[in-house]
Coordinates of C-alpha atoms and ligand atoms in Angstrom, one line a residue:
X1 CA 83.7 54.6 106.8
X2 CA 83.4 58.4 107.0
X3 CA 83.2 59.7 103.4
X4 CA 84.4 63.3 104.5
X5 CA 86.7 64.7 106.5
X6 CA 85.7 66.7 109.5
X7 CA 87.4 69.9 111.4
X8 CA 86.4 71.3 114.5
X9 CA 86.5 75.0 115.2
X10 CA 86.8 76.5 118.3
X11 CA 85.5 80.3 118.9
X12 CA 87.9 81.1 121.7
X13 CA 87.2 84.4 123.4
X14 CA 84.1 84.7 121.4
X15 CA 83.0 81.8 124.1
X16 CA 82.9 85.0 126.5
X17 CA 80.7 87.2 125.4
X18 CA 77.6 86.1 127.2
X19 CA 74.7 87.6 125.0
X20 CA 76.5 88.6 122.2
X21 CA 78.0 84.9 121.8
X22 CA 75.3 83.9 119.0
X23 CA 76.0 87.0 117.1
X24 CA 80.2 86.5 117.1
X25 CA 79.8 82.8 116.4
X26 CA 77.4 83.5 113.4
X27 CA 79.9 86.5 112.0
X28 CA 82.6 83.8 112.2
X29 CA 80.8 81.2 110.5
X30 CA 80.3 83.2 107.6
X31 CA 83.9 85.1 107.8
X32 CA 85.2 80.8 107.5
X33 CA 82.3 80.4 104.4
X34 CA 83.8 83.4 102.8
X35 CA 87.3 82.5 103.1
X36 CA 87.5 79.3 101.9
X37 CA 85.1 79.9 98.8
X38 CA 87.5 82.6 98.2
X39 CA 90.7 79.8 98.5
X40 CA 89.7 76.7 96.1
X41 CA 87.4 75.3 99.3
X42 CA 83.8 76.7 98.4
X43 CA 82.4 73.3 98.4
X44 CA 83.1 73.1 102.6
X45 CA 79.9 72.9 104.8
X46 CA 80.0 75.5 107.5
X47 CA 77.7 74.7 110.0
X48 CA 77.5 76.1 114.2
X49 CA 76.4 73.6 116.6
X50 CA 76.5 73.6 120.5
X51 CA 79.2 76.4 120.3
X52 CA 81.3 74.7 117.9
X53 CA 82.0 75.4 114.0
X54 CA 82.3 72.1 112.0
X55 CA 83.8 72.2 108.8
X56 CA 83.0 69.3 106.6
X57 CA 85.0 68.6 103.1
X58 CA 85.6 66.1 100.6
X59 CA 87.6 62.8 101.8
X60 CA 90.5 64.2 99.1
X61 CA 91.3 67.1 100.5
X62 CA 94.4 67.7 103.2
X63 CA 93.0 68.4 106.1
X64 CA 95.8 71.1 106.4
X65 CA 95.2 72.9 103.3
X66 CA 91.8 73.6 105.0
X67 CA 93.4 74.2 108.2
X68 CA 95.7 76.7 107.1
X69 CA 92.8 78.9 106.0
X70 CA 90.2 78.3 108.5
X71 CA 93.3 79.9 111.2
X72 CA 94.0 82.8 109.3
X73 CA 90.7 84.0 110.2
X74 CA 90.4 86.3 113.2
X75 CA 88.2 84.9 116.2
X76 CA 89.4 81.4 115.7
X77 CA 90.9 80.2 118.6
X78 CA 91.9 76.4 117.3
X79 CA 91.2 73.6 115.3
X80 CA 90.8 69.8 115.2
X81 CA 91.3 67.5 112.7
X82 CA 88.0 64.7 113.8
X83 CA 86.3 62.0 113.2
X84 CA 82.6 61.1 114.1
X85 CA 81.1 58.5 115.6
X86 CA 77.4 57.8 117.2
X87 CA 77.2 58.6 120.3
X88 CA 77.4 55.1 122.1
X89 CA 80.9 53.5 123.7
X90 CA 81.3 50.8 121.2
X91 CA 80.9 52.7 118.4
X92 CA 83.3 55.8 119.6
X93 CA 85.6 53.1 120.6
X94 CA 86.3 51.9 117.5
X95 CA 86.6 55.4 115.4
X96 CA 89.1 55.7 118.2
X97 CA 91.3 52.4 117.8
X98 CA 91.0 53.2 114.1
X99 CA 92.5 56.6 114.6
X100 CA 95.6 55.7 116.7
X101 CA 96.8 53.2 114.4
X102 CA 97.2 55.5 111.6
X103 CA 98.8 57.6 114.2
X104 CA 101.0 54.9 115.0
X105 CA 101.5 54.3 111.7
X106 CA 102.3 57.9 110.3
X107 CA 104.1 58.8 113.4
X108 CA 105.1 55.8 115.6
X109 CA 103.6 57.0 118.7
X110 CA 104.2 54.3 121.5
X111 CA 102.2 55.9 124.5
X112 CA 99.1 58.1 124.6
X113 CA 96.7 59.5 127.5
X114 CA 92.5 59.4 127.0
X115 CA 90.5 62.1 127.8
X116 CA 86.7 62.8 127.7
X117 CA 84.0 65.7 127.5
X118 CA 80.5 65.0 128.2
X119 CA 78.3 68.1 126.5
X120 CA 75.6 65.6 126.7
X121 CA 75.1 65.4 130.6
X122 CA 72.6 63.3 130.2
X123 CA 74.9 60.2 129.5
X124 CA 74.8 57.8 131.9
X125 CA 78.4 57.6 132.4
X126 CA 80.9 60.6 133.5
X127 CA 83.7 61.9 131.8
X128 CA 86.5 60.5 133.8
X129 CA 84.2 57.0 133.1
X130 CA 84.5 57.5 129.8
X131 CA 87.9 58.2 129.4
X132 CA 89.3 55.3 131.1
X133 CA 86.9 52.9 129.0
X134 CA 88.7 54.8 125.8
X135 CA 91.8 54.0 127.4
X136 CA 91.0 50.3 128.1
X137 CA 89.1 49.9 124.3
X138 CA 92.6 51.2 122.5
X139 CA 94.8 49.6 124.7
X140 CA 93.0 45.9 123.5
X141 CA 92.8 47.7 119.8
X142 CA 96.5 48.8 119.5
X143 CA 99.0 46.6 121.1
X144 CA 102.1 48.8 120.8
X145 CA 100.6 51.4 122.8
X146 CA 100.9 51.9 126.4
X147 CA 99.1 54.6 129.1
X148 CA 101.4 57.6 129.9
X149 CA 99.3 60.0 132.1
X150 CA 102.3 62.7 132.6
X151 CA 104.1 63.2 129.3
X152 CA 102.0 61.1 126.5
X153 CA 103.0 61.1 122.6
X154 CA 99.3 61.5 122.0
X155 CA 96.1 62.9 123.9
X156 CA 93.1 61.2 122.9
X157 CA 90.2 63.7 123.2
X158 CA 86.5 62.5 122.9
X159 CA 83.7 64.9 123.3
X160 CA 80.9 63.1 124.0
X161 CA 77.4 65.2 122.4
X162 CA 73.8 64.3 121.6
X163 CA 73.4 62.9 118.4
X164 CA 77.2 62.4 117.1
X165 CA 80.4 62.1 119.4
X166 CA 84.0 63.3 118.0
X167 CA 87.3 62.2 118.7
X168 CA 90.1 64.0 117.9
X169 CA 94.2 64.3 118.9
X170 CA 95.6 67.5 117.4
X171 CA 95.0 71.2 118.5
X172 CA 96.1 73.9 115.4
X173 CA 96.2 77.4 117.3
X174 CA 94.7 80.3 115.2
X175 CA 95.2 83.9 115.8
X176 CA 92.3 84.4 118.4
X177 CA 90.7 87.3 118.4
X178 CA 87.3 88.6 117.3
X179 CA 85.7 88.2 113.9
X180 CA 86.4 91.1 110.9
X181 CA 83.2 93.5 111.1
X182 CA 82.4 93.3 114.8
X183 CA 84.3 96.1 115.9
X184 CA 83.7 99.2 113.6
X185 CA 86.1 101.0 110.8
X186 CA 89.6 102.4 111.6
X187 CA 91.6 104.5 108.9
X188 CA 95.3 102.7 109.2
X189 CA 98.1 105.3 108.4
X190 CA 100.6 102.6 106.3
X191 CA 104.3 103.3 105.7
X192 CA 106.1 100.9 104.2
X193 CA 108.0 100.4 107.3
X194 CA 107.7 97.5 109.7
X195 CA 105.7 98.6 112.1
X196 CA 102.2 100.2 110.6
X197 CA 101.0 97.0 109.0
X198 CA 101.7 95.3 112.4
X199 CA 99.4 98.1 113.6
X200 CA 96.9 97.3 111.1
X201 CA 96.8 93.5 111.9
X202 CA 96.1 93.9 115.4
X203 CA 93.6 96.3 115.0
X204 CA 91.8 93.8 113.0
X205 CA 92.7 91.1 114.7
X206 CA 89.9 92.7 117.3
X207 CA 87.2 92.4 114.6
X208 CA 87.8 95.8 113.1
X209 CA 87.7 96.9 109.8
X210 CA 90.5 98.7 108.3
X211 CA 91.2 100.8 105.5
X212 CA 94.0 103.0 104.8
X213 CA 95.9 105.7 103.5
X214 CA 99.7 105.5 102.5
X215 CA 101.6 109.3 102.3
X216 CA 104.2 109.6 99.6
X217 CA 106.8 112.5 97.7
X218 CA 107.3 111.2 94.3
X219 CA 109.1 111.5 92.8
X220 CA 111.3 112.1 95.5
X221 CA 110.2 108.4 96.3
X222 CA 109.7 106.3 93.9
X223 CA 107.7 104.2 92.0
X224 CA 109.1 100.9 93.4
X225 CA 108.7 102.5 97.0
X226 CA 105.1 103.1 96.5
X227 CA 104.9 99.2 94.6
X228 CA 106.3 98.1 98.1
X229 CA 103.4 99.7 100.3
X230 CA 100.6 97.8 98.0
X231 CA 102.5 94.4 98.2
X232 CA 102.3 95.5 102.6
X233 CA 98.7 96.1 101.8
X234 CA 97.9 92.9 99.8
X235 CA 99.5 91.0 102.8
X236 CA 97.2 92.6 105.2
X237 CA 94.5 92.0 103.3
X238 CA 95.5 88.2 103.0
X239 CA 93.7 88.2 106.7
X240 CA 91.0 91.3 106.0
X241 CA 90.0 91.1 102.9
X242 CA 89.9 93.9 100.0
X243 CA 90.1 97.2 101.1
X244 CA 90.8 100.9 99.6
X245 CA 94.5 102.5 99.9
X246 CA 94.0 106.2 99.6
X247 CA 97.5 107.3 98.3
X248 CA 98.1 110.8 98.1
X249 CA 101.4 112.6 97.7
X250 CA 102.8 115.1 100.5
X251 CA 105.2 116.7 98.8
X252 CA 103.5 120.0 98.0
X253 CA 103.1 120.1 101.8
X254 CA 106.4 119.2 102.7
X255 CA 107.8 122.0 100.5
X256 CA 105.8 124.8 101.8
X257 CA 106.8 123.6 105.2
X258 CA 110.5 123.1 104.4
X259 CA 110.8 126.8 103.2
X260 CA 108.2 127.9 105.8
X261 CA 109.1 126.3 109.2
X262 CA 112.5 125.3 111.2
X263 CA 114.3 122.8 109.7
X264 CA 114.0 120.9 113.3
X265 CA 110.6 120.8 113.5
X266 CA 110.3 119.3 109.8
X267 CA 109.1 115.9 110.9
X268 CA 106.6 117.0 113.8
X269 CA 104.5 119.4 111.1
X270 CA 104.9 116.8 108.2
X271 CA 103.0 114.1 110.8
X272 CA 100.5 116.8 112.0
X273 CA 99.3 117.1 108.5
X274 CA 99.2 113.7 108.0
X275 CA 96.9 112.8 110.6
X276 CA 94.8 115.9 109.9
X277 CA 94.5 114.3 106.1
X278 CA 94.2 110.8 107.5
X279 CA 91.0 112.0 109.6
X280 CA 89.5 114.0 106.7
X281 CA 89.9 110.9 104.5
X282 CA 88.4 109.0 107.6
X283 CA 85.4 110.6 108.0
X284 CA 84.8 110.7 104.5
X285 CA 85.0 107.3 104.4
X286 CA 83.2 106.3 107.5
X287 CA 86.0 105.3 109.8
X288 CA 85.7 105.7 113.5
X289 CA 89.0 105.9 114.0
X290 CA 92.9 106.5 113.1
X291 CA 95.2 103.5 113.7
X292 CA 99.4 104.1 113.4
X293 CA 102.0 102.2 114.1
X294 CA 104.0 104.6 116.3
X295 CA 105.6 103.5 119.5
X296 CA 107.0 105.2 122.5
X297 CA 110.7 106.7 121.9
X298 CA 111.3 104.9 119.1
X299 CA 112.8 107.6 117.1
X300 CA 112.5 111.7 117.2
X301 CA 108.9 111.8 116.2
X302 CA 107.9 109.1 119.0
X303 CA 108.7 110.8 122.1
X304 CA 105.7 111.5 124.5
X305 CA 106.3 115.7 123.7
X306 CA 106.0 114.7 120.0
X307 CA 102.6 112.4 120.4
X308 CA 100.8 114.9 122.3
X309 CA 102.0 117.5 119.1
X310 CA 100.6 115.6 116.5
X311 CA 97.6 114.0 118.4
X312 CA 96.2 117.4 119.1
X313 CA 95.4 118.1 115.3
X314 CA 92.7 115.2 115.6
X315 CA 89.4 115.1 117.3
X316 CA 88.9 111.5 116.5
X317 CA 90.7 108.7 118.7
X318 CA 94.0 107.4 117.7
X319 CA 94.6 103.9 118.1
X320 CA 98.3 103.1 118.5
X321 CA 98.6 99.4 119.6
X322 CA 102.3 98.9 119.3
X323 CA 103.0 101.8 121.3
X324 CA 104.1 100.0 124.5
X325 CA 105.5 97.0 123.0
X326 CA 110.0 96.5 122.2
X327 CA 110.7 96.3 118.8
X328 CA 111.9 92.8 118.8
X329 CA 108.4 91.8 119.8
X330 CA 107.4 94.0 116.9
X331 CA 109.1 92.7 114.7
X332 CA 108.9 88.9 115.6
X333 CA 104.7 89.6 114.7
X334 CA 106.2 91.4 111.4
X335 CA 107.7 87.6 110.6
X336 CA 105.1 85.6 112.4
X337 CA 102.0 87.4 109.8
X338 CA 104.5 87.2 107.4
X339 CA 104.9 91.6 106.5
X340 CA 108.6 91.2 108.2
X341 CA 110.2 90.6 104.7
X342 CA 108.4 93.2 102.3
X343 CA 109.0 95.9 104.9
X344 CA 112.8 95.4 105.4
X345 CA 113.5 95.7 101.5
X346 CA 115.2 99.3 100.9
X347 CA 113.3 101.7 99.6
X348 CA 113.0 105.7 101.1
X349 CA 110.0 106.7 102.6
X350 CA 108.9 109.8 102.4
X351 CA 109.5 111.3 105.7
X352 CA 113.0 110.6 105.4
X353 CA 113.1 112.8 102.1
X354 CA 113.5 116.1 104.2
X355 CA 115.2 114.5 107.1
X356 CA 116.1 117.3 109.4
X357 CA 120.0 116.9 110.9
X358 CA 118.9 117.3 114.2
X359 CA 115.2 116.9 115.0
X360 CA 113.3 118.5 117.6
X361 CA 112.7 115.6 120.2
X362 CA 110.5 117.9 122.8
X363 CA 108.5 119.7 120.9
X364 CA 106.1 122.8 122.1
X365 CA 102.6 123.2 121.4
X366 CA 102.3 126.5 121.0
X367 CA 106.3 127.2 119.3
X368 CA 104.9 124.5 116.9
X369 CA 101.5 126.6 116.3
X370 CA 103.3 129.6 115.9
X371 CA 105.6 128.5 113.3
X372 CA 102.2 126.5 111.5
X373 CA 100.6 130.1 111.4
X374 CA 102.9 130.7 108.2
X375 CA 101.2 128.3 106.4
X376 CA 97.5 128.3 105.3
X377 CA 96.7 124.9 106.2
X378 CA 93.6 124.2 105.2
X379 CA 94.0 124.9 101.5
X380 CA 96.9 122.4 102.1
X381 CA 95.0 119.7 103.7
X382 CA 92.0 120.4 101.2
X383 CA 94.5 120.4 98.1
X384 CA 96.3 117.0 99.2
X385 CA 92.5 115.6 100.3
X386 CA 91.3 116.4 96.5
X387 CA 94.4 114.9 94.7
X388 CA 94.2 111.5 96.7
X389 CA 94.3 108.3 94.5
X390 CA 92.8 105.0 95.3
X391 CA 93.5 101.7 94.9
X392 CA 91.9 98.6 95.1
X393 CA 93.7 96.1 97.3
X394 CA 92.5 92.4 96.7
X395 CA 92.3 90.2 99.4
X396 CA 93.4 87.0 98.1
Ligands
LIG1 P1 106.7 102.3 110.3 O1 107.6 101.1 110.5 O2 105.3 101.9 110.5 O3 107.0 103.1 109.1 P2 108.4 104.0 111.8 O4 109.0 103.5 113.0 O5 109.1 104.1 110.5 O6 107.0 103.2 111.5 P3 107.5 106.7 111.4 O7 107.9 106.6 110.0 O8 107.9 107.9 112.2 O9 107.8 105.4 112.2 O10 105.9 106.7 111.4 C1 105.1 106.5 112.5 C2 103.8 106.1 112.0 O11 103.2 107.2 111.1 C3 103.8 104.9 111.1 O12 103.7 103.7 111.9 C4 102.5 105.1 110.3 O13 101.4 104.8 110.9 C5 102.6 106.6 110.0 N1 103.3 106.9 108.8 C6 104.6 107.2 108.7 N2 105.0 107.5 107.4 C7 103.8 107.3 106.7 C8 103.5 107.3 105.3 N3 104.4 107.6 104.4 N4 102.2 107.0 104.9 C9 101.3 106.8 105.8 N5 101.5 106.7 107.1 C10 102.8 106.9 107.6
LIG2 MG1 108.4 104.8 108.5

């Protein structure tokens, strides 16, 4: 009788990396340790083996509960539920038979399919061998069930290895991905809108870290909008971990550009100082990078004549990952990492404070310099830089 319970980890694209494959599969060993010491699970064994990451955990435990963390972190492909067995036929058999009667049991399966994996090639016996004596040992075990090759209610996967073999019938995707920390530091631009934490995410999801700076124009916005932004940021952080939101209100800037500038450029110089703040704060920081959540055409500030505005204030790189994707896919990720809620509740934002009626959609480099020339823009952007505020968002 196995006195733990066992879940197998797969690394996914990490699997590709050729050299750097030990590197990403230690990183994610330790990015699963950290995770579920910080959700109630400390007492887990995390150990790498043959490309794998087993998980081992008290007998008590659900093995879902551990499941559910293990696939919120980034690099994880999928996960199996196991059990272990020594690596002969007789012995594998019988974990085997075991296992699909309590599937029968739990979920009245009536057909199922065997299939095996050999990382041990030095078995005597191949893997289509293998399987069909599975096949044979659980049809004799379990009497209900019969062989379905095309459409079965269960596979039955044993991977054969060295010194223990595992059997195992469920697959739990995870995000995929590459582990938190592999891939630099990126200064996220977070609104409390539906699209910049979607940004964030996906950025991450690629091993970078993220930190991030949220614009506001109390109290032309309020309290309760800026509340709203932190709750965004905790949810990122549910997959990240803790990281600094640099909050710093716009409004001085806004102001000297509302009495200053066109009223239909409003928008394109409020955005050019933001990303010129956003990169001070950045390099300050140590991030390589400026991440938003724009998106082609999406609305007046989006168009192509618009980007190459406000990009042009920037010498670092600007990573926009949602800008070629439809804002139904948008906003199903939104739902699916679970920001979809938080960022459809009502509350102004503080570009839409000084809203122009008709906005500039193709903006002019140089018009747009011109009319910047009346403002002395680096007091501005040293003044806002000076007054930021941070806070401390917790991961879990
Ligand atoms: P979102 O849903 O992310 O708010 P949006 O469609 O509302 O996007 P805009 O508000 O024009 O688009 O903003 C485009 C991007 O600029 C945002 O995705 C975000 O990265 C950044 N941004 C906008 N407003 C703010 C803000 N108040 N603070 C920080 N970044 C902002
Ligand atoms: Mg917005």
């Amino acid at each position: 009788m196995n006195e733990e319970k066992i879940l197998i980890v797969r690394c996914g694209e990490v699997a590709l990396k050729g050299m750097n494959k030990p590197y990403f599969e230690r990183i994610l060993a330790e990015r699963i340790k950290k995770r579920l010491a910080m959700s109630g699970f400390g007492s887990s064994q995390v150990k790498r083996h043959e490309g794998l990451i087993f998980v081992r955990f008290p007998k008590d435990w659900e093995y879902e509960d551990v499941a559910k963390e293990i696939s919120k972190v980034f690099g994880v492909a999928s996960i199996s539920p196991a059990v272990e067995a020594e690596s002969n036929l007789d012995a594998i058999g019988e974990e085997a038979v075991k296992l699909m009667l309590e599937l029968i049991e739990k979920r009245g399966i009536t057909t199922f399919k065997a299939e095996a994996k050999r990382a041990d090639k030095s078995f005597p016996i191949t893997s289509p061998e293998i399987a069909k004596i599975m096949g044979a040992k659980v049809l004799k075990g379990c009497k209900v069930l019969k062989v379905d090759v095309h459409h079965p209610d269960v596979l039955l996967h044993v991977d054969l290895r060295h010194d223990k073999s595992y059997i195992y019938t469920d697959k739990l995707p995870g995000f995929g991905g590459l582990p938190l920390g592999t891939n630099g530091k990126g200064m996220v631009l977070l609104s409390g809108g539906i699209d910049s934490p979607v940004a964030a995410w996906m950025m991450a999801k690629r091993g970078m870290i993220i930190e991030a700076v949220h614009f506001h124009s109390y109290p032309y916005t309020s309290q309760r909008a800026q509340e709203k932004v932190e709750e965004l940021a905790s949810i990122v952080a549910s997959y990240t971990g803790d990281f600094k939101l640099h909050v710093i209100n716009i409004l001085p800037i806004q102001e000297e550009i509302v009495k200053n500038c066109p009223e239909a450029e409003t928008t394109i110089h409020v955005r050019r100082f933001m990303m010129r703040i956003a990169e001070r704060i950045a390099e300050k920081t140590r991030s390589m990078m400026l991440i938003t959540g724009e998106n082609l055409g999406q609305v007046a500030s989006q168009t192509a004549e618009a980007l190459v505005v406000t990009d042009s204030v920037v010498k670092m790189p600007v990573m926009r990952p949602l800008i070629a994707m439809d804002k139904v896919d948008i906003m199903e990720k939104a739902q699916e990492i679970g920001t979809f809620e938080t960022s459809i509740e009502p509350y102004e934002d503080c570009c839409t404070v000084f809203l122009p009626k008709h906005p500039t959609t193709k903006p002019k480099l140089d018009r747009i310099i011109e009319s910047e020339s009346k403002l002395d823009v680096e007091a501005l952007v040293e003044a806002a830089v000076a007054s930021e505020n941070i806070i401390e968002i917790k991961g879990l």
